[in-house]
Short mmCIF file of C-alpha atoms in Angstrom, two decimals:
data_model
loop_
_atom_site.label_atom_id
_atom_site.label_comp_id
_atom_site.label_asym_id
_atom_site.label_seq_id
_atom_site.Cartn_x
_atom_site.Cartn_y
_atom_site.Cartn_z
CA MET R 1 -14.09 24.44 66.59
CA SER R 2 -10.52 23.63 65.53
CA ASN R 3 -9.80 22.12 62.13
CA GLN R 4 -8.85 18.80 63.72
CA ALA R 5 -11.98 18.76 65.87
CA GLN R 6 -14.11 19.57 62.83
CA THR R 7 -12.51 16.74 60.86
CA ASN R 8 -13.20 14.25 63.62
CA ALA R 9 -16.80 15.49 63.96
CA ALA R 10 -17.66 14.77 60.31
CA ILE R 11 -20.16 12.01 59.60
CA ALA R 12 -19.98 9.84 56.48
CA ILE R 13 -23.22 8.63 54.89
CA THR R 14 -22.80 5.66 52.57
CA GLN R 15 -25.00 5.68 49.46
CA GLY R 16 -26.40 2.16 49.91
CA ASP R 17 -27.71 0.11 47.01
CA CYS R 18 -28.09 2.55 44.11
CA ALA R 19 -31.06 0.59 42.75
CA GLY R 20 -33.01 1.29 45.93
CA ILE R 21 -34.17 4.37 47.82
CA GLY R 22 -30.88 5.09 49.62
CA PRO R 23 -29.62 7.94 47.40
CA GLU R 24 -33.12 9.45 47.30
CA ILE R 25 -33.56 9.62 51.07
CA ILE R 26 -30.05 11.04 51.42
CA ALA R 27 -30.91 13.84 48.99
CA LYS R 28 -34.19 14.50 50.80
CA ALA R 29 -32.43 14.63 54.18
CA PHE R 30 -30.09 17.35 52.91
CA ARG R 31 -33.04 19.17 51.34
CA ASP R 32 -35.36 18.97 54.36
CA ALA R 33 -32.89 19.57 57.21
CA PRO R 34 -29.77 21.33 55.88
CA GLN R 35 -28.67 22.57 59.31
CA GLU R 36 -28.91 19.12 60.86
CA MET R 37 -26.95 17.66 57.95
CA ARG R 38 -24.12 20.15 58.39
CA GLY R 39 -20.87 18.22 58.71
CA CYS R 40 -22.27 15.17 56.94
CA PHE R 41 -20.98 14.01 53.57
CA VAL R 42 -21.93 11.24 51.17
CA VAL R 43 -19.57 8.44 50.24
CA GLY R 44 -20.62 7.24 46.82
CA GLU R 45 -20.71 7.88 43.09
CA LEU R 46 -21.46 11.19 41.37
CA GLN R 47 -23.95 10.09 38.71
CA THR R 48 -25.89 8.05 41.26
CA LEU R 49 -26.28 11.09 43.48
CA ARG R 50 -27.11 13.34 40.51
CA ARG R 51 -29.91 10.96 39.53
CA ALA R 52 -31.25 11.09 43.09
CA THR R 53 -31.20 14.90 43.28
CA ALA R 54 -32.92 15.15 39.91
CA LEU R 55 -35.59 12.75 41.11
CA VAL R 56 -36.14 14.74 44.29
CA ALA R 57 -36.15 18.07 42.46
CA GLY R 58 -38.73 16.95 39.90
CA LEU R 59 -41.23 15.72 42.43
CA ALA R 60 -43.00 17.40 45.31
CA ASP R 61 -43.90 15.44 48.43
CA GLY R 62 -46.39 12.75 47.55
CA GLY R 63 -44.96 12.29 44.07
CA GLN R 64 -46.66 15.23 42.37
CA ALA R 65 -44.58 16.92 39.68
CA ILE R 66 -43.61 20.55 40.30
CA ALA R 67 -43.35 23.15 37.56
CA GLN R 68 -39.93 24.63 38.31
CA PRO R 69 -37.70 22.07 39.98
CA ILE R 70 -34.64 23.27 41.85
CA VAL R 71 -31.84 20.75 41.64
CA GLN R 72 -29.63 20.52 44.72
CA SER R 73 -25.99 21.33 44.22
CA ILE R 74 -23.37 18.64 44.80
CA ALA R 75 -19.92 19.66 46.05
CA LEU R 76 -17.10 17.19 45.43
CA ILE R 77 -14.62 16.78 48.28
CA SER R 78 -11.50 14.63 48.51
CA ARG R 79 -11.08 14.50 52.30
CA ALA R 80 -13.51 14.46 55.22
CA GLU R 81 -12.25 17.76 56.60
CA GLU R 82 -13.36 19.58 53.45
CA VAL R 83 -17.01 19.05 54.39
CA TRP R 84 -16.84 22.17 56.58
CA ASP R 85 -16.05 24.32 53.54
CA VAL R 86 -19.21 23.25 51.69
CA PRO R 87 -22.10 25.76 51.88
CA CYS R 88 -25.09 24.70 53.94
CA GLY R 89 -27.70 23.15 51.68
CA ALA R 90 -25.27 21.67 49.19
CA ILE R 91 -24.52 17.95 49.32
CA PRO R 92 -20.84 17.16 49.94
CA LEU R 93 -19.78 14.03 48.05
CA LEU R 94 -16.59 12.07 48.45
CA ALA R 95 -16.68 10.13 45.18
CA LEU R 96 -14.80 6.85 45.29
CA PRO R 97 -12.74 6.06 42.18
CA ASP R 98 -13.96 3.45 39.67
CA LEU R 99 -17.26 2.96 41.47
CA PRO R 100 -20.05 1.47 39.32
CA GLY R 101 -22.58 4.09 38.27
CA PRO R 102 -26.37 4.07 38.58
CA GLN R 103 -28.15 0.76 38.07
CA ALA R 104 -31.77 0.16 37.07
CA TYR R 105 -34.18 0.96 39.88
CA GLY R 106 -35.60 -2.05 41.67
CA GLN R 107 -33.21 -4.55 40.09
CA ILE R 108 -30.83 -6.77 42.05
CA SER R 109 -27.35 -6.54 40.58
CA ALA R 110 -23.79 -7.42 41.46
CA ARG R 111 -22.61 -3.96 40.39
CA ALA R 112 -24.96 -2.25 42.84
CA GLY R 113 -23.90 -4.64 45.59
CA ASP R 114 -20.23 -4.00 44.86
CA ALA R 115 -20.68 -0.22 44.94
CA ALA R 116 -22.58 -0.38 48.24
CA ALA R 117 -19.97 -2.60 49.89
CA ARG R 118 -17.04 -0.46 48.77
CA CYS R 119 -18.66 2.65 50.26
CA VAL R 120 -19.17 0.91 53.60
CA ILE R 121 -15.59 -0.37 53.69
CA TRP R 122 -14.18 3.10 52.96
CA ALA R 123 -16.29 4.71 55.70
CA ALA R 124 -15.51 1.98 58.22
CA GLN R 125 -11.78 2.34 57.66
CA ALA R 126 -12.02 6.13 57.95
CA ALA R 127 -13.89 5.80 61.24
CA LEU R 128 -11.39 3.27 62.59
CA ARG R 129 -8.56 5.66 61.73
CA GLY R 130 -10.35 8.41 63.65
CA GLU R 131 -10.90 10.58 60.59
CA ILE R 132 -14.68 10.78 61.04
CA ALA R 133 -16.96 10.69 64.06
CA ALA R 134 -19.46 8.15 62.74
CA LEU R 135 -20.93 6.50 59.70
CA VAL R 136 -24.58 6.32 58.72
CA THR R 137 -25.35 3.58 56.24
CA ALA R 138 -28.13 3.80 53.68
CA PRO R 139 -29.83 0.45 52.98
CA LEU R 140 -28.10 -2.20 50.92
CA HIS R 141 -29.55 -5.38 49.43
CA LYS R 142 -28.18 -8.62 50.85
CA GLU R 143 -28.69 -10.61 47.65
CA ALA R 144 -26.88 -7.95 45.61
CA LEU R 145 -24.09 -8.05 48.16
CA SER R 146 -23.81 -11.81 47.72
CA LEU R 147 -23.81 -11.52 43.91
CA ALA R 148 -20.91 -9.07 44.23
CA GLY R 149 -18.90 -11.76 46.02
CA VAL R 150 -19.06 -10.16 49.47
CA ASP R 151 -18.79 -12.89 52.10
CA TYR R 152 -20.91 -11.11 54.70
CA PRO R 153 -24.72 -11.05 54.79
CA GLY R 154 -25.09 -7.41 55.81
CA HIS R 155 -23.68 -4.20 57.23
CA THR R 156 -23.21 -5.55 60.75
CA GLU R 157 -21.03 -8.50 59.79
CA LEU R 158 -19.05 -6.47 57.25
CA LEU R 159 -18.28 -3.78 59.81
CA GLN R 160 -17.36 -6.42 62.38
CA ALA R 161 -14.84 -7.93 59.96
CA GLU R 162 -13.29 -4.54 59.15
CA ALA R 163 -12.99 -3.67 62.84
CA ALA R 164 -11.37 -7.01 63.64
CA LEU R 165 -8.92 -6.61 60.76
CA HIS R 166 -8.02 -3.11 61.94
CA ALA R 167 -7.44 -4.38 65.49
CA GLY R 168 -5.49 -7.41 64.29
CA VAL R 169 -7.74 -9.88 66.08
CA PRO R 170 -9.97 -12.74 64.94
CA VAL R 171 -13.57 -11.78 64.17
CA ALA R 172 -14.71 -13.89 67.14
CA GLN R 173 -12.87 -11.46 69.43
CA MET R 174 -14.89 -8.51 68.08
CA PRO R 175 -18.43 -9.44 69.17
CA VAL R 176 -21.15 -7.10 67.94
CA ARG R 177 -24.88 -6.82 68.47
CA MET R 178 -27.72 -5.05 66.67
CA MET R 179 -29.88 -2.52 68.52
CA LEU R 180 -33.09 -1.22 66.96
CA ALA R 181 -34.43 1.92 68.56
CA ASN R 182 -37.02 4.65 68.23
CA ASP R 183 -38.23 7.30 70.65
CA GLN R 184 -40.38 4.74 72.51
CA LEU R 185 -38.49 1.45 72.50
CA ARG R 186 -35.00 -0.05 72.27
CA THR R 187 -34.29 -3.69 71.64
CA VAL R 188 -30.99 -5.58 71.32
CA LEU R 189 -30.71 -8.98 69.64
CA VAL R 190 -28.84 -12.05 70.89
CA SER R 191 -28.49 -13.29 67.29
CA ILE R 192 -28.75 -11.35 64.05
CA HIS R 193 -28.97 -12.65 60.48
CA MET R 194 -29.45 -16.41 60.59
CA SER R 195 -32.26 -18.89 60.15
CA LEU R 196 -34.69 -19.28 63.02
CA ARG R 197 -33.51 -22.86 63.54
CA ASP R 198 -29.90 -21.67 63.88
CA ALA R 199 -31.01 -18.73 66.05
CA LEU R 200 -32.49 -21.16 68.58
CA ASP R 201 -29.10 -22.87 68.85
CA ALA R 202 -27.50 -19.45 69.42
CA VAL R 203 -29.48 -18.97 72.64
CA THR R 204 -26.68 -20.01 74.99
CA GLN R 205 -25.68 -18.73 78.39
CA THR R 206 -22.43 -17.38 76.95
CA GLN R 207 -24.18 -15.53 74.09
CA ILE R 208 -26.79 -14.01 76.38
CA LEU R 209 -24.26 -12.88 78.98
CA GLN R 210 -22.06 -11.35 76.28
CA THR R 211 -25.05 -9.52 74.80
CA LEU R 212 -26.02 -8.16 78.21
CA LYS R 213 -22.49 -6.83 78.76
CA ILE R 214 -22.29 -5.21 75.32
CA THR R 215 -25.70 -3.60 75.84
CA HIS R 216 -24.79 -2.37 79.32
CA GLU R 217 -21.53 -0.77 78.19
CA ALA R 218 -23.06 0.93 75.13
CA LEU R 219 -26.07 2.41 76.91
CA LEU R 220 -24.03 3.35 79.99
CA ARG R 221 -22.07 5.71 77.73
CA ASN R 222 -25.18 6.98 75.99
CA LEU R 223 -27.47 7.41 79.02
CA GLY R 224 -24.82 8.37 81.56
CA ARG R 225 -26.13 5.72 83.95
CA ALA R 226 -26.58 1.96 84.12
CA PRO R 227 -29.43 0.94 81.80
CA ARG R 228 -32.37 -1.08 83.07
CA ILE R 229 -32.35 -4.19 80.89
CA GLY R 230 -35.42 -6.40 80.54
CA VAL R 231 -34.87 -9.87 79.09
CA ALA R 232 -37.45 -11.58 76.90
CA GLY R 233 -37.98 -15.30 77.21
CA LEU R 234 -37.56 -17.61 74.25
CA ASN R 235 -40.72 -19.66 74.67
CA PRO R 236 -44.38 -18.67 75.03
CA HIS R 237 -45.05 -17.31 78.52
CA ALA R 238 -41.27 -17.50 79.11
CA GLY R 239 -41.60 -21.28 79.33
CA GLU R 240 -44.35 -21.31 81.98
CA GLY R 241 -42.06 -22.89 84.56
CA GLY R 242 -40.77 -25.50 82.12
CA LEU R 243 -44.12 -26.56 80.65
CA PHE R 244 -43.35 -24.96 77.26
CA GLY R 245 -39.58 -25.36 77.22
CA ARG R 246 -36.69 -25.28 79.65
CA GLU R 247 -34.41 -22.69 78.02
CA GLU R 248 -35.55 -20.01 80.48
CA ILE R 249 -34.66 -22.23 83.44
CA GLU R 250 -31.47 -23.82 82.17
CA ILE R 251 -29.95 -21.05 79.99
CA ILE R 252 -31.52 -17.60 80.24
CA SER R 253 -32.01 -17.30 84.02
CA PRO R 254 -28.43 -18.42 84.81
CA ALA R 255 -27.09 -15.79 82.37
CA ILE R 256 -29.20 -13.12 84.07
CA ALA R 257 -27.99 -14.23 87.50
CA GLN R 258 -24.37 -13.99 86.35
CA ALA R 259 -24.96 -10.50 84.90
CA LYS R 260 -26.54 -9.36 88.17
CA ALA R 261 -23.56 -10.74 90.08
CA GLU R 262 -21.35 -8.54 87.91
CA GLY R 263 -23.39 -5.45 88.78
CA LEU R 264 -25.70 -5.14 85.76
CA ASP R 265 -29.30 -3.98 86.26
CA VAL R 266 -31.02 -6.92 84.55
CA HIS R 267 -34.52 -8.33 84.99
CA GLY R 268 -36.40 -11.34 83.61
CA PRO R 269 -36.91 -13.50 81.74
CA PHE R 270 -40.38 -12.18 80.98
CA ALA R 271 -43.07 -13.38 78.58
CA PRO R 272 -42.06 -12.13 75.12
CA ASP R 273 -45.62 -11.18 74.24
CA THR R 274 -45.81 -8.56 77.02
CA ILE R 275 -42.28 -7.35 77.77
CA PHE R 276 -42.19 -4.91 74.86
CA MET R 277 -45.38 -3.23 76.05
CA ARG R 278 -43.86 -2.94 79.52
CA ALA R 279 -40.70 -1.35 78.10
CA ARG R 280 -42.46 1.06 75.73
CA ASN R 281 -41.89 4.61 76.94
CA THR R 282 -44.57 7.24 76.27
CA ALA R 283 -45.78 10.39 77.98
CA ASP R 284 -48.59 8.40 79.61
CA HIS R 285 -46.57 5.27 80.34
CA PRO R 286 -42.93 5.52 81.44
CA GLY R 287 -41.21 2.32 80.37
CA GLU R 288 -40.07 -0.17 83.00
CA PHE R 289 -36.86 -0.84 81.07
CA ASP R 290 -34.44 1.21 78.98
CA VAL R 291 -33.92 -1.69 76.59
CA VAL R 292 -35.24 -5.18 75.92
CA LEU R 293 -32.92 -8.09 75.18
CA ALA R 294 -34.60 -10.20 72.49
CA MET R 295 -33.59 -13.78 71.80
CA TYR R 296 -33.71 -13.61 67.99
CA HIS R 297 -34.10 -11.21 65.06
CA ASP R 298 -37.86 -11.03 64.44
CA GLN R 299 -38.78 -11.21 68.12
CA GLY R 300 -37.01 -7.89 68.65
CA LEU R 301 -37.58 -6.14 65.34
CA ILE R 302 -41.31 -6.64 64.88
CA PRO R 303 -42.37 -4.49 67.88
CA VAL R 304 -39.95 -1.67 66.99
CA LYS R 305 -41.02 -1.60 63.35
CA TYR R 306 -44.69 -1.83 64.27
CA LEU R 307 -44.30 1.46 66.17
CA GLY R 308 -43.14 3.12 62.95
CA VAL R 309 -40.36 2.30 60.52
CA GLU R 310 -39.99 6.01 59.74
CA LYS R 311 -38.59 6.67 63.23
CA GLY R 312 -36.56 3.49 63.69
CA VAL R 313 -32.77 3.48 63.80
CA ASN R 314 -30.40 0.54 63.61
CA VAL R 315 -27.31 0.90 65.83
CA THR R 316 -24.38 -1.52 65.86
CA LEU R 317 -23.10 -2.12 69.40
CA GLY R 318 -19.68 -3.48 70.35
CA LEU R 319 -17.61 -1.83 67.62
CA PRO R 320 -14.84 0.75 68.17
CA LEU R 321 -16.82 3.12 65.94
CA VAL R 322 -20.30 4.65 65.77
CA ARG R 323 -22.60 3.25 63.10
CA THR R 324 -26.29 3.92 62.64
CA SER R 325 -28.72 3.19 59.84
CA PRO R 326 -32.35 3.76 58.89
CA ASP R 327 -34.58 0.93 60.11
CA HIS R 328 -35.78 -0.12 56.66
CA GLY R 329 -34.50 -1.78 53.53
CA THR R 330 -33.89 -0.79 49.93
CA ALA R 331 -37.64 -0.61 49.13
CA PHE R 332 -37.17 -1.71 45.52
CA ASP R 333 -40.94 -1.58 45.03
CA ILE R 334 -40.99 2.23 45.29
CA ALA R 335 -37.45 3.06 44.15
CA GLY R 336 -37.35 5.76 41.49
CA GLN R 337 -40.84 7.07 42.24
CA GLY R 338 -39.73 9.93 44.48
CA VAL R 339 -42.09 8.95 47.30
CA ALA R 340 -39.62 7.52 49.83
CA GLU R 341 -39.53 9.33 53.18
CA ALA R 342 -36.30 10.55 54.77
CA ASP R 343 -37.50 10.50 58.40
CA SER R 344 -35.58 7.39 59.40
CA MET R 345 -32.41 8.64 57.69
CA LEU R 346 -32.64 11.92 59.63
CA GLU R 347 -33.19 9.98 62.87
CA ALA R 348 -30.12 7.89 62.09
CA VAL R 349 -28.05 11.06 61.63
CA ARG R 350 -29.38 12.51 64.90
CA VAL R 351 -28.56 9.33 66.81
CA ALA R 352 -25.09 9.20 65.22
CA HIS R 353 -24.44 12.76 66.40
CA SER R 354 -25.65 11.84 69.91
CA LEU R 355 -23.57 8.67 70.18
CA ALA R 356 -20.48 10.37 68.80
CA GLY R 357 -20.82 13.19 71.30
#
């Protein structure tokens, strides 16, 4: 691989909220799968990562102390391309200047929110400049983000704003969607982080059609063929012919018809209490759909998370960059105990590699 190709193939992992489990699961990912983590580097703060490696070294799986801990080495780098010079097993760290250091575990703080946001912004800008292949984001805390004065409720909206700024267009011209996926189910959301009352108002023909197009384009690249998209209804039984609501008749079905007219392989709307079972893909039950379009946040996330948070991956669709994330939060209740599992982080890295080619 050429030096330029290696540089572009690097993956940045942002440290997340330092009061949560993000740094810990990053350290465990490098410990448990060093070959898979080759070419990945952490964007964060040195003392935060040192605290995480010390935590991981002093505890065996399950939280039992070990007699002779082996602390992972951390290799400081100043540019993404230097990641390829770091020995396998060490953790490459691109330490941002003047970043707040470790904060108390499990405590919401503006300093932790500021550090998390600055890492994401650096990685997003690097990806938009083509300096890295993808970014994987460790969990941040939305309240800490708000305390830090960040105007966006989460990763998705922050990345959308950075991408729009880079392209020189209004944010409205950079539509994004959230996809949650594991090895059995994919679901894409029409709306993301908003109240349920506001999410109902977001179920419009325009929003649904746009979501279908974004989903089609993203999975077409990933699967190498047109994805089969199943659409969940909004109301119980998908409205039961208008008895339980008319959104399926007046909004969702027309959007599906328009998508079909444009050549998309779309089906529905189907009852939301059964469509996820129909789409679930297992050895004994090939799924009917490659992805389910859900009308709002919890409708789509509950079935994916029920199948196992440890395998879930959050993927942002519609951006001119690849971003994945573990499908869980900061887990303040177990932060600092050394018991957090790195499975979802490793899945996020694997998916990032796959999407980045």
